[in-house]
Coordinates of C-alpha atoms and ligand atoms in Angstrom, one line a residue:
M1 CA 266.6 8.2 115.4
S2 CA 269.6 9.5 116.4
I3 CA 272.3 10.2 114.3
E4 CA 275.0 6.9 113.4
V5 CA 278.8 8.1 113.6
I6 CA 281.5 5.9 111.8
R7 CA 284.7 6.0 111.5
D8 CA 285.4 2.7 109.4
L9 CA 284.8 1.6 105.7
R10 CA 282.8 -2.0 106.5
G11 CA 280.9 0.4 109.1
L12 CA 279.8 3.1 106.9
H13 CA 278.8 0.1 103.9
S14 CA 276.3 -1.7 106.8
S15 CA 275.7 1.6 108.4
I16 CA 273.9 2.7 104.6
A17 CA 272.7 -0.7 103.4
R18 CA 270.9 -0.6 106.9
H19 CA 269.3 2.5 105.8
R20 CA 268.8 2.4 102.5
H21 CA 267.0 -0.9 103.1
G22 CA 265.4 -0.2 106.4
P23 CA 261.4 1.4 107.6
L24 CA 260.9 3.2 104.3
N25 CA 260.9 -0.5 102.7
T26 CA 262.4 1.0 99.0
A27 CA 265.7 1.5 97.6
A28 CA 265.8 4.7 99.9
S29 CA 268.3 7.4 98.4
L30 CA 271.6 9.2 99.8
A31 CA 272.9 12.3 99.9
I32 CA 275.9 13.2 101.2
V33 CA 277.8 16.0 102.5
P34 CA 281.2 15.5 102.7
T35 CA 283.0 18.7 105.2
M36 CA 286.3 19.0 107.4
G37 CA 284.3 19.5 110.4
A38 CA 284.2 22.9 112.0
I39 CA 280.4 22.7 111.3
H40 CA 278.9 26.3 110.6
E41 CA 275.4 27.7 109.2
A42 CA 276.3 26.8 106.3
H43 CA 277.5 23.3 106.1
E44 CA 273.7 22.8 108.0
A45 CA 272.1 24.1 105.0
L46 CA 273.9 21.8 103.0
V47 CA 272.2 19.2 105.1
V48 CA 268.3 21.0 105.0
E49 CA 269.4 20.4 101.0
A50 CA 270.3 16.9 101.1
K51 CA 267.2 16.6 103.0
R52 CA 265.6 17.7 100.4
N53 CA 266.9 15.6 97.8
A54 CA 267.3 12.2 99.7
N55 CA 265.8 9.9 102.3
I56 CA 269.1 9.5 103.7
V57 CA 271.7 11.8 104.9
L58 CA 275.1 11.0 105.7
A59 CA 277.9 13.7 106.4
T60 CA 281.8 13.1 106.5
I61 CA 284.7 14.8 108.8
F62 CA 287.5 14.5 107.2
V63 CA 290.3 16.9 107.0
N64 CA 292.0 16.2 104.4
P65 CA 296.0 16.3 104.6
M66 CA 296.3 15.9 101.2
Q67 CA 294.4 19.3 100.5
F68 CA 296.9 21.9 102.7
G69 CA 299.8 23.3 100.9
E70 CA 303.1 22.6 103.6
N71 CA 303.1 26.5 104.7
E72 CA 298.8 25.5 105.4
D73 CA 296.9 25.8 108.1
L74 CA 296.6 22.0 108.4
D75 CA 297.6 21.0 111.7
K76 CA 296.0 24.2 113.4
Y77 CA 292.5 23.3 111.2
P78 CA 289.9 24.1 113.7
K79 CA 288.4 20.7 115.3
S80 CA 285.4 20.2 117.2
E81 CA 284.3 16.9 117.3
L82 CA 281.7 16.1 119.9
E83 CA 279.9 19.9 119.0
D84 CA 279.5 19.0 115.3
I85 CA 278.0 16.1 115.6
K86 CA 275.0 17.5 117.1
R87 CA 274.5 19.9 115.1
L88 CA 274.8 17.8 112.1
E89 CA 272.2 15.5 114.3
S90 CA 269.8 18.5 115.1
K91 CA 269.4 18.8 111.7
G92 CA 268.3 15.8 110.9
C93 CA 271.7 14.1 109.4
D94 CA 271.7 9.9 109.7
I95 CA 275.1 9.2 110.1
V96 CA 278.4 10.7 109.7
Y97 CA 281.4 9.0 108.4
I98 CA 284.5 10.2 110.7
P99 CA 287.4 7.9 108.8
E100 CA 290.6 8.1 110.1
N101 CA 293.6 8.7 107.7
E102 CA 294.4 5.5 106.7
T103 CA 291.2 4.3 106.1
I104 CA 291.4 6.9 103.1
Y105 CA 294.5 7.0 102.6
P106 CA 295.8 3.6 103.4
E107 CA 300.2 2.2 103.2
D108 CA 300.7 2.7 99.3
F109 CA 297.8 4.6 98.6
D110 CA 299.4 5.9 94.9
L111 CA 296.5 8.2 93.7
T112 CA 296.1 11.6 92.6
I113 CA 293.4 13.0 90.5
N114 CA 293.6 15.8 88.8
V115 CA 291.7 18.2 86.9
P116 CA 293.7 20.3 85.0
K117 CA 292.5 23.1 83.2
L118 CA 289.7 24.0 85.6
S119 CA 292.4 23.8 88.7
S120 CA 295.2 25.8 86.9
V121 CA 293.3 29.4 88.0
L122 CA 292.3 31.5 90.2
C123 CA 293.1 29.3 94.0
G124 CA 295.0 26.8 92.0
K125 CA 297.7 29.6 91.4
E126 CA 299.1 30.4 95.0
R127 CA 297.3 26.9 96.3
K128 CA 299.3 24.0 94.2
N129 CA 298.2 20.4 94.1
H130 CA 295.4 21.9 96.5
F131 CA 292.6 21.2 93.6
Q132 CA 294.1 17.4 93.4
G133 CA 293.7 16.0 96.9
V134 CA 289.9 17.9 96.7
A135 CA 289.3 15.6 94.1
T136 CA 291.0 12.9 95.2
V137 CA 289.3 12.8 98.4
V138 CA 285.8 14.3 97.1
A139 CA 286.0 10.9 94.5
K140 CA 287.1 8.6 97.5
L141 CA 284.1 9.4 99.4
L142 CA 281.5 9.5 96.4
L143 CA 282.5 5.7 95.6
Q144 CA 283.0 4.4 99.6
S145 CA 279.4 5.6 100.0
G146 CA 277.7 5.1 96.6
A147 CA 275.9 8.4 97.4
D148 CA 272.8 9.2 94.8
Y149 CA 273.3 13.0 95.3
A150 CA 276.6 15.3 96.8
I151 CA 275.6 18.9 97.9
F152 CA 278.9 21.5 97.8
G153 CA 278.4 25.3 98.1
E154 CA 278.9 27.9 95.8
K155 CA 281.4 29.8 98.1
D156 CA 283.9 27.3 97.1
Y157 CA 282.6 27.9 93.2
Q158 CA 286.1 26.8 91.5
Q159 CA 286.1 23.7 93.9
L160 CA 282.2 22.9 92.6
L161 CA 282.9 23.2 89.1
I162 CA 286.0 20.6 89.4
I163 CA 283.7 17.7 91.3
K164 CA 281.4 18.4 88.7
S165 CA 283.5 18.1 86.3
L166 CA 285.4 14.8 87.8
V167 CA 282.1 13.6 88.5
R168 CA 281.1 13.5 84.9
D169 CA 284.3 12.8 83.7
L170 CA 284.4 9.0 86.0
D171 CA 281.0 9.0 84.8
I172 CA 280.4 8.4 89.0
P173 CA 276.4 8.1 88.8
C174 CA 276.3 10.7 91.6
Q175 CA 274.6 14.0 90.7
I176 CA 276.1 17.2 92.4
V177 CA 273.8 19.7 94.0
P178 CA 274.5 23.2 94.7
I179 CA 273.7 25.6 97.4
N180 CA 274.0 29.2 97.4
T181 CA 277.1 30.9 99.3
V182 CA 275.1 31.2 103.1
R183 CA 276.4 34.9 104.6
D184 CA 276.2 36.2 107.8
S185 CA 274.1 39.4 108.2
N186 CA 277.1 41.6 107.6
G187 CA 276.9 39.9 103.7
L188 CA 279.9 37.7 105.4
A189 CA 280.6 34.5 103.2
L190 CA 281.2 31.6 106.2
S191 CA 283.6 29.7 106.5
S192 CA 285.1 27.9 109.3
R193 CA 288.3 30.1 108.7
N194 CA 286.2 33.1 110.4
Q195 CA 287.0 31.7 113.2
Y196 CA 290.6 33.0 112.8
L197 CA 289.0 36.7 112.8
N198 CA 289.2 39.2 114.9
T199 CA 287.1 41.8 115.2
K200 CA 288.8 44.5 113.7
Q201 CA 289.6 41.8 110.9
I202 CA 285.4 40.6 110.9
N203 CA 285.2 44.8 110.3
I204 CA 287.1 44.8 107.4
A205 CA 286.4 41.5 106.1
N206 CA 282.5 42.4 106.4
N207 CA 283.3 45.2 103.6
I208 CA 284.1 42.5 100.4
N209 CA 280.7 41.0 99.8
M210 CA 279.1 45.2 99.5
I211 CA 282.0 45.9 97.4
M212 CA 281.4 42.5 95.3
N213 CA 277.7 44.1 95.6
E214 CA 278.4 47.5 94.3
A215 CA 280.6 45.8 91.2
A216 CA 277.6 43.7 89.9
K217 CA 275.8 47.1 90.2
N218 CA 277.8 48.6 87.5
F219 CA 279.2 45.5 86.0
Y220 CA 277.3 46.1 82.2
N221 CA 278.1 49.8 82.5
L222 CA 282.1 49.9 82.7
D223 CA 284.8 47.8 81.2
I224 CA 285.8 44.9 82.8
N225 CA 289.3 46.9 83.3
E226 CA 286.9 49.2 84.9
T227 CA 285.5 46.5 87.1
I228 CA 288.5 45.0 88.4
S229 CA 290.2 48.0 89.3
F230 CA 286.7 49.4 91.0
V231 CA 287.1 46.3 92.9
L232 CA 291.0 46.8 93.8
K233 CA 290.3 50.2 94.7
K234 CA 287.7 49.3 97.4
L235 CA 289.4 46.6 98.5
E236 CA 292.5 48.7 98.8
K237 CA 290.7 51.6 100.6
V238 CA 289.0 49.6 103.5
G239 CA 292.4 47.9 104.3
I240 CA 293.2 44.6 103.5
K241 CA 296.7 45.0 102.4
K242 CA 297.2 41.7 100.6
I243 CA 295.2 40.3 97.7
D244 CA 295.8 36.9 96.2
Y245 CA 293.5 37.8 92.8
V246 CA 290.5 39.9 91.7
E247 CA 289.0 38.2 88.4
I248 CA 286.1 38.0 86.4
R249 CA 285.6 34.5 84.6
N250 CA 283.0 32.5 82.8
N251 CA 280.6 31.0 85.2
N252 CA 280.4 27.6 83.5
N253 CA 284.2 26.7 82.5
L254 CA 286.6 29.9 84.4
K255 CA 287.4 31.0 81.0
N256 CA 288.2 34.4 80.7
V257 CA 285.0 37.3 80.1
T258 CA 285.5 39.3 77.6
N259 CA 283.2 42.8 77.2
N260 CA 282.1 41.8 74.1
D261 CA 280.5 38.4 75.5
K262 CA 280.3 39.4 79.7
S263 CA 277.0 36.6 79.8
N264 CA 277.9 33.9 82.2
A265 CA 280.0 36.2 84.1
R266 CA 281.2 35.6 87.5
L267 CA 283.3 37.7 90.0
F268 CA 285.9 36.0 92.1
I269 CA 288.1 37.2 94.7
A270 CA 290.7 35.9 97.3
V271 CA 292.0 38.0 100.1
Y272 CA 294.4 38.2 102.6
I273 CA 293.4 40.1 105.8
D274 CA 296.5 39.4 107.7
E275 CA 297.6 35.6 107.3
I276 CA 294.4 34.8 107.0
R277 CA 293.0 33.8 103.0
L278 CA 289.3 34.8 102.5
I279 CA 287.4 33.6 99.0
D280 CA 284.0 35.1 97.8
N281 CA 282.6 35.5 94.4
I282 CA 279.0 36.4 93.3
K283 CA 277.4 36.1 89.7
L284 CA 277.0 39.4 87.6
Ligands
PAF301 O1 284.7 22.1 101.4 C1 285.4 21.4 101.5 O2 284.9 21.5 103.2 C2 286.3 20.8 101.5 O3 287.4 21.0 100.3 C3 285.6 19.1 101.5 C4 285.2 19.0 99.7 C5 285.0 18.7 102.0 C6 287.2 18.5 100.6 O4 287.8 18.3 101.7

């Protein structure tokens, strides 16, 4: 059966109802894969994981204005709707929901969901209100769809923890399923923003994962500050001039990790290659 393209809420509800009570003849389970489009292999991996968890797979494409800052790339965020639909279909996605802005944020919409502790560190420092935008739109998409599972990549690890926290605190009956960061053959974490990189910039970006792996190898032999200086120096050496952060934090709550208890540590980095912001993280 070919993929169903839905653009409004009523259509979404009737499509899901039809699929849930369709040929499986049982109340089938539904997994959602929220995206902002520009579908690449990492999104495809999310769809594959969704299929492993549920009978019906719903992907969403919505470039959420609420999560972009004033000087960010909302206007030039890559758009490739037809190609996106084909790629989602080829991985077995059943429904793609591409809502208009008004369907998500109707006139007089007056709600923001804030997960303040987890949002105040790492990317939340530089990208003010970004995670409020993410939390609000994800809550809406989960509630609009009534999905049983939602699949997110660990590349956006802070986002993943924030979403887990909001689902827990709002009692949204949806299980959050993470998948490992998908990387290209050079270790570069796949991201829609990688399309902005030229060849020279890609060559620089390819070093990021290698440096993180080296840091991980030596993590238990060095002090935390030594690991951080090691990463900073190496990033500078390969030509990365602007570093937003290099931090080691607890995997579950993003609290600082100390030399006395290095368990559950994760290395997080955000850098700029020229004006393009890239993030990555790895378990230590
Ligand atoms: O990770 C993303 O692409 C977005 O932040 C998400 C989860 C689709 C919300 O807009």
